[in-house]
Amino acid sequence: MSTPETPKVGVAAVLGGVQPASTALSQFSLRDRVALVTGAGRGIGLEMAFALAEAGAIVYCLDLPPSADADFLKVQKYITSMPSDRPGQPSKSRMEYVNGDVTDQKAMWKLAQDIAEKEGRLDVCIANAGILAGEECLDYDGEEFKKLIDVNVNGVLFTAQAAGRQMARLGIPGSIIMTASMSGSIANQGQHWVAYNTSKSAVLQMARSMACELGEKKIRVNSISPGYIYTQMTKNFLDHKSELMKKWSAQNPLGRLGRPDELRGVTVWLASDASTFCTGSDIIVDGGHRAW
């Protein structure tokens, strides 16, 4: 039986006559940490990457387009101009755009290795890249089904493998976060998303399984399940379907869609030392959709 180490933080530190090593807020700091985020060129991925960088991390932002767009460059510039939390020293936080395909296993492994060798570490990985497509289940084209599964399931696995291999090699107690969805636990009313829902259900079980395997290496694996979030991906069809926007909004107690920035807090929490006993968990951020 293994007992937890006496902490140098919190009440136990004070009662033991020890100056707490960190405050509650400082436990969320990602200063000097290195992260890899996929699907980070826009939307939820960009928001997550930005949050990690704001918390102090060096963030490698992978996406499929060969170069970053104007929105990414604006966010990247903001991070470089951010004041340092170290008086007299420049901020080390930065966001690096990397072109890559999450469905290429060997390329993902090499990318993570290159990052780890360049920076000397890899602490955080967010396997976020994904696509959404719909078709009636009896007519769903087999090749289209495979394409979605390749990105949403294989791509998540290859990303997590790539980062986990480097964390294990370097002995880093890292954090791997997978973007799942409430659609992995429910069927979305009125939506023909058999492939998407199947893929997100697979991600939930993948996170649990990898958490159990990697626990002995002190690597944590968790998933985040967003509800309906107004992103560039959903905007493309919601802006032309006002009734669907109203319907989705009415399906949660808060009566609205979520925003990408509302995933920032849980992302930094899972990536940081504030969540060191959290692994194999799915964090639901759906405005209460599943409460009904």
Short mmCIF file of C-alpha atoms in Angstrom, two decimals:
data_model
loop_
_atom_site.label_atom_id
_atom_site.label_comp_id
_atom_site.label_asym_id
_atom_site.label_seq_id
_atom_site.Cartn_x
_atom_site.Cartn_y
_atom_site.Cartn_z
CA MET A 1 0.00 0.00 0.00
CA SER A 2 1.41 3.37 -1.03
CA THR A 3 0.67 6.43 1.06
CA PRO A 4 0.78 9.95 -0.32
CA GLU A 5 3.83 12.08 0.37
CA THR A 6 3.43 14.83 2.97
CA PRO A 7 2.62 17.88 0.86
CA LYS A 8 4.60 21.08 1.01
CA VAL A 9 1.51 23.05 0.11
CA GLY A 10 -1.80 23.83 1.71
CA VAL A 11 -2.90 23.22 5.28
CA ALA A 12 -0.44 20.36 5.90
CA ALA A 13 2.53 22.61 5.09
CA VAL A 14 1.35 25.33 7.46
CA LEU A 15 0.60 22.88 10.28
CA GLY A 16 4.01 21.29 9.74
CA GLY A 17 5.72 24.63 10.17
CA VAL A 18 6.84 24.73 6.54
CA GLN A 19 6.46 27.69 4.22
CA PRO A 20 4.02 26.50 1.50
CA ALA A 21 5.93 25.85 -1.72
CA SER A 22 3.16 27.45 -3.74
CA THR A 23 -0.11 29.29 -3.34
CA ALA A 24 -3.37 28.04 -4.77
CA LEU A 25 -3.12 30.38 -7.74
CA SER A 26 0.54 29.64 -8.43
CA GLN A 27 -0.28 25.95 -8.81
CA PHE A 28 -1.96 26.89 -12.09
CA SER A 29 1.27 28.36 -13.46
CA LEU A 30 2.82 26.71 -16.52
CA ARG A 31 6.03 28.70 -16.35
CA ASP A 32 8.86 26.92 -18.21
CA ARG A 33 6.54 24.10 -19.34
CA VAL A 34 6.42 22.97 -22.96
CA ALA A 35 3.18 21.98 -24.66
CA LEU A 36 1.94 20.51 -27.93
CA VAL A 37 -1.61 21.34 -29.04
CA THR A 38 -3.14 19.94 -32.23
CA GLY A 39 -5.89 21.62 -34.21
CA ALA A 40 -4.51 24.83 -32.73
CA GLY A 41 -4.77 27.08 -35.77
CA ARG A 42 -8.22 28.29 -34.84
CA GLY A 43 -11.30 27.66 -32.73
CA ILE A 44 -11.11 25.70 -29.50
CA GLY A 45 -7.54 24.58 -30.19
CA LEU A 46 -6.28 28.14 -30.60
CA GLU A 47 -8.08 29.18 -27.42
CA MET A 48 -6.51 26.31 -25.48
CA ALA A 49 -3.04 27.06 -26.84
CA PHE A 50 -3.43 30.75 -25.99
CA ALA A 51 -4.49 29.89 -22.43
CA LEU A 52 -1.43 27.68 -21.92
CA ALA A 53 0.86 30.40 -23.24
CA GLU A 54 -0.78 33.02 -21.02
CA ALA A 55 -0.10 30.69 -18.09
CA GLY A 56 3.59 30.70 -18.99
CA ALA A 57 4.11 27.79 -21.39
CA ILE A 58 5.98 27.45 -24.65
CA VAL A 59 3.29 26.08 -26.97
CA TYR A 60 3.75 24.28 -30.27
CA CYS A 61 0.54 24.72 -32.25
CA LEU A 62 -0.02 22.08 -34.91
CA ASP A 63 -2.57 22.34 -37.69
CA LEU A 64 -3.08 21.18 -41.27
CA PRO A 65 -2.74 24.46 -43.26
CA PRO A 66 0.85 25.04 -44.42
CA SER A 67 1.02 28.40 -42.67
CA ALA A 68 -0.78 30.23 -39.88
CA ASP A 69 -3.63 32.61 -40.69
CA ALA A 70 -3.99 36.24 -39.65
CA ASP A 71 -5.92 35.45 -36.46
CA PHE A 72 -3.23 33.09 -35.22
CA LEU A 73 -0.47 35.58 -36.01
CA LYS A 74 -2.28 38.28 -34.05
CA VAL A 75 -2.60 36.02 -31.01
CA GLN A 76 1.02 34.91 -31.38
CA LYS A 77 2.18 38.53 -31.46
CA TYR A 78 0.19 39.32 -28.33
CA ILE A 79 1.92 36.50 -26.43
CA THR A 80 5.38 37.76 -27.39
CA SER A 81 4.51 41.24 -26.11
CA MET A 82 3.09 39.98 -22.81
CA PRO A 83 4.88 41.31 -19.70
CA SER A 84 7.06 38.79 -17.89
CA ASP A 85 6.19 37.49 -14.44
CA ARG A 86 9.94 37.60 -13.76
CA PRO A 87 11.01 41.19 -13.01
CA GLY A 88 13.81 42.30 -15.30
CA GLN A 89 13.55 39.23 -17.53
CA PRO A 90 11.71 38.81 -20.83
CA SER A 91 8.75 36.46 -20.93
CA LYS A 92 9.64 32.97 -22.15
CA SER A 93 6.08 32.25 -23.27
CA ARG A 94 5.63 31.83 -26.99
CA MET A 95 3.43 30.13 -29.57
CA GLU A 96 5.07 28.33 -32.48
CA TYR A 97 2.97 27.31 -35.49
CA VAL A 98 3.76 23.87 -36.91
CA ASN A 99 2.27 22.34 -40.04
CA GLY A 100 1.39 18.68 -39.60
CA ASP A 101 -1.10 15.88 -40.11
CA VAL A 102 -2.26 14.02 -37.01
CA THR A 103 -3.14 10.94 -39.07
CA ASP A 104 0.55 10.38 -39.90
CA GLN A 105 1.75 8.35 -36.91
CA LYS A 106 5.48 8.37 -37.65
CA ALA A 107 5.46 12.09 -38.44
CA MET A 108 3.71 12.85 -35.15
CA TRP A 109 6.20 10.74 -33.21
CA LYS A 110 9.10 12.57 -34.88
CA LEU A 111 7.55 15.98 -34.29
CA ALA A 112 7.18 15.33 -30.56
CA GLN A 113 10.73 14.00 -30.39
CA ASP A 114 12.05 17.09 -32.19
CA ILE A 115 10.21 19.38 -29.77
CA ALA A 116 11.46 17.46 -26.73
CA GLU A 117 15.05 17.50 -27.98
CA LYS A 118 14.94 21.20 -28.83
CA GLU A 119 13.31 22.32 -25.56
CA GLY A 120 14.69 19.60 -23.30
CA ARG A 121 11.20 18.61 -22.18
CA LEU A 122 7.56 18.10 -23.16
CA ASP A 123 5.10 18.53 -20.32
CA VAL A 124 1.65 18.96 -21.82
CA CYS A 125 -0.18 17.57 -24.83
CA ILE A 126 -3.67 18.48 -25.99
CA ALA A 127 -4.94 16.11 -28.70
CA ASN A 128 -7.62 18.43 -30.01
CA ALA A 129 -7.66 18.12 -33.81
CA GLY A 130 -10.97 16.83 -35.10
CA ILE A 131 -13.57 17.16 -37.84
CA LEU A 132 -17.37 17.10 -37.92
CA ALA A 133 -19.53 15.60 -40.64
CA GLY A 134 -23.05 14.25 -40.76
CA GLU A 135 -25.04 11.76 -42.82
CA GLU A 136 -27.99 9.50 -42.17
CA CYS A 137 -26.69 6.30 -40.61
CA LEU A 138 -28.11 3.95 -43.27
CA ASP A 139 -26.53 5.95 -46.08
CA TYR A 140 -23.20 6.92 -44.51
CA ASP A 141 -20.44 6.45 -47.08
CA GLY A 142 -17.81 4.02 -45.85
CA GLU A 143 -14.84 6.08 -47.02
CA GLU A 144 -16.21 9.22 -45.38
CA PHE A 145 -16.74 7.28 -42.15
CA LYS A 146 -13.13 6.05 -42.24
CA LYS A 147 -11.86 9.58 -42.93
CA LEU A 148 -13.57 10.99 -39.85
CA ILE A 149 -12.44 8.12 -37.64
CA ASP A 150 -8.88 8.51 -38.95
CA VAL A 151 -8.71 12.11 -37.75
CA ASN A 152 -10.86 11.96 -34.62
CA VAL A 153 -9.66 8.62 -33.24
CA ASN A 154 -6.38 7.60 -34.88
CA GLY A 155 -5.14 11.18 -34.84
CA VAL A 156 -5.83 11.51 -31.13
CA LEU A 157 -4.05 8.23 -30.42
CA PHE A 158 -1.01 9.14 -32.53
CA THR A 159 -0.76 12.55 -30.85
CA ALA A 160 -1.03 11.11 -27.35
CA GLN A 161 1.49 8.40 -28.22
CA ALA A 162 3.93 10.95 -29.60
CA ALA A 163 3.87 13.11 -26.49
CA GLY A 164 3.64 10.23 -24.04
CA ARG A 165 6.73 8.57 -25.49
CA GLN A 166 8.78 11.71 -24.86
CA MET A 167 7.35 12.24 -21.37
CA ALA A 168 8.23 8.65 -20.50
CA ARG A 169 11.71 8.89 -22.05
CA LEU A 170 12.53 12.05 -20.12
CA GLY A 171 10.84 10.98 -16.90
CA ILE A 172 8.43 13.91 -16.97
CA PRO A 173 5.15 13.61 -15.02
CA GLY A 174 3.21 15.08 -17.91
CA SER A 175 -0.41 15.76 -18.67
CA ILE A 176 -2.19 14.51 -21.79
CA ILE A 177 -5.59 16.03 -22.52
CA MET A 178 -7.94 14.74 -25.21
CA THR A 179 -10.79 16.80 -26.62
CA ALA A 180 -13.82 14.53 -26.58
CA SER A 181 -17.40 15.82 -26.62
CA MET A 182 -20.69 15.43 -24.83
CA SER A 183 -21.57 13.65 -28.09
CA GLY A 184 -19.41 10.76 -26.91
CA SER A 185 -21.88 10.11 -24.09
CA ILE A 186 -25.21 11.10 -25.65
CA ALA A 187 -26.84 11.10 -29.06
CA ASN A 188 -27.49 14.64 -30.24
CA GLN A 189 -31.19 15.14 -30.78
CA GLY A 190 -32.03 15.61 -34.45
CA GLN A 191 -28.42 15.34 -35.69
CA HIS A 192 -27.18 12.61 -38.04
CA TRP A 193 -23.76 12.29 -36.45
CA VAL A 194 -23.22 8.56 -36.15
CA ALA A 195 -19.53 8.78 -37.15
CA TYR A 196 -18.76 11.84 -35.02
CA ASN A 197 -20.53 10.47 -31.94
CA THR A 198 -18.80 7.12 -32.37
CA SER A 199 -15.40 8.81 -32.64
CA LYS A 200 -15.87 10.88 -29.49
CA SER A 201 -17.05 7.85 -27.54
CA ALA A 202 -13.82 6.15 -28.58
CA VAL A 203 -11.80 9.12 -27.31
CA LEU A 204 -13.44 8.86 -23.88
CA GLN A 205 -12.44 5.23 -23.54
CA MET A 206 -9.01 5.89 -25.01
CA ALA A 207 -8.30 8.48 -22.31
CA ARG A 208 -9.38 6.12 -19.53
CA SER A 209 -7.35 3.24 -20.94
CA MET A 210 -4.18 5.28 -21.43
CA ALA A 211 -4.56 6.80 -17.95
CA CYS A 212 -4.52 3.30 -16.47
CA GLU A 213 -1.46 2.27 -18.47
CA LEU A 214 0.56 5.43 -17.94
CA GLY A 215 -0.17 6.03 -14.28
CA GLU A 216 2.94 4.12 -13.20
CA LYS A 217 4.97 6.54 -15.31
CA LYS A 218 3.31 9.48 -13.50
CA ILE A 219 1.70 10.62 -16.75
CA ARG A 220 -1.89 11.77 -16.38
CA VAL A 221 -4.48 11.39 -19.14
CA ASN A 222 -7.87 13.09 -19.09
CA SER A 223 -10.51 14.23 -21.54
CA ILE A 224 -12.65 17.34 -21.87
CA SER A 225 -16.20 17.01 -23.21
CA PRO A 226 -17.50 20.34 -24.50
CA GLY A 227 -21.17 20.82 -25.24
CA TYR A 228 -22.43 22.97 -28.09
CA ILE A 229 -19.73 25.62 -28.57
CA TYR A 230 -19.98 28.47 -31.07
CA THR A 231 -16.77 28.00 -33.05
CA GLN A 232 -15.71 28.53 -36.65
CA MET A 233 -16.64 24.90 -37.31
CA THR A 234 -20.22 25.27 -36.01
CA LYS A 235 -20.60 28.88 -37.17
CA ASN A 236 -20.45 27.81 -40.81
CA PHE A 237 -23.88 26.22 -40.62
CA LEU A 238 -25.45 27.79 -37.50
CA ASP A 239 -25.32 31.29 -39.01
CA HIS A 240 -27.67 30.08 -41.73
CA LYS A 241 -29.94 28.10 -39.41
CA SER A 242 -31.27 30.44 -36.73
CA GLU A 243 -33.85 27.88 -35.60
CA LEU A 244 -31.11 25.33 -34.93
CA MET A 245 -29.19 27.92 -32.91
CA LYS A 246 -32.30 28.51 -30.78
CA LYS A 247 -32.91 24.77 -30.43
CA TRP A 248 -29.38 24.01 -29.27
CA SER A 249 -29.43 26.95 -26.86
CA ALA A 250 -32.68 25.76 -25.31
CA GLN A 251 -31.25 22.29 -24.64
CA ASN A 252 -29.20 23.39 -21.62
CA PRO A 253 -30.19 25.18 -18.39
CA LEU A 254 -28.10 28.25 -19.25
CA GLY A 255 -30.08 28.74 -22.45
CA ARG A 256 -27.16 29.54 -24.74
CA LEU A 257 -24.22 28.09 -26.64
CA GLY A 258 -20.80 28.02 -25.03
CA ARG A 259 -17.81 30.07 -26.10
CA PRO A 260 -14.29 28.73 -26.75
CA ASP A 261 -12.90 30.95 -23.98
CA GLU A 262 -15.08 29.09 -21.48
CA LEU A 263 -12.77 26.09 -21.88
CA ARG A 264 -9.66 28.04 -20.84
CA GLY A 265 -9.94 27.44 -17.12
CA VAL A 266 -10.42 23.69 -17.24
CA THR A 267 -7.63 23.39 -19.82
CA VAL A 268 -5.06 25.17 -17.67
CA TRP A 269 -6.24 23.26 -14.59
CA LEU A 270 -5.73 19.87 -16.25
CA ALA A 271 -2.37 20.93 -17.69
CA SER A 272 -1.02 22.26 -14.40
CA ASP A 273 -0.01 21.08 -10.94
CA ALA A 274 -3.44 22.13 -9.70
CA SER A 275 -4.82 18.76 -10.89
CA THR A 276 -2.07 16.29 -9.96
CA PHE A 277 -4.51 13.66 -8.61
CA CYS A 278 -6.85 13.84 -11.59
CA THR A 279 -6.39 11.15 -14.23
CA GLY A 280 -8.77 8.95 -16.19
CA SER A 281 -11.45 11.61 -15.81
CA ASP A 282 -13.76 13.27 -18.30
CA ILE A 283 -14.51 16.91 -17.53
CA ILE A 284 -17.89 17.92 -18.94
CA VAL A 285 -18.30 21.56 -20.00
CA ASP A 286 -21.75 21.63 -21.59
CA GLY A 287 -23.78 24.31 -19.82
CA GLY A 288 -25.72 21.59 -18.05
CA HIS A 289 -26.92 19.89 -21.25
CA ARG A 290 -26.50 16.42 -19.80
CA ALA A 291 -28.19 17.40 -16.53
CA TRP A 292 -31.48 17.22 -18.40
#
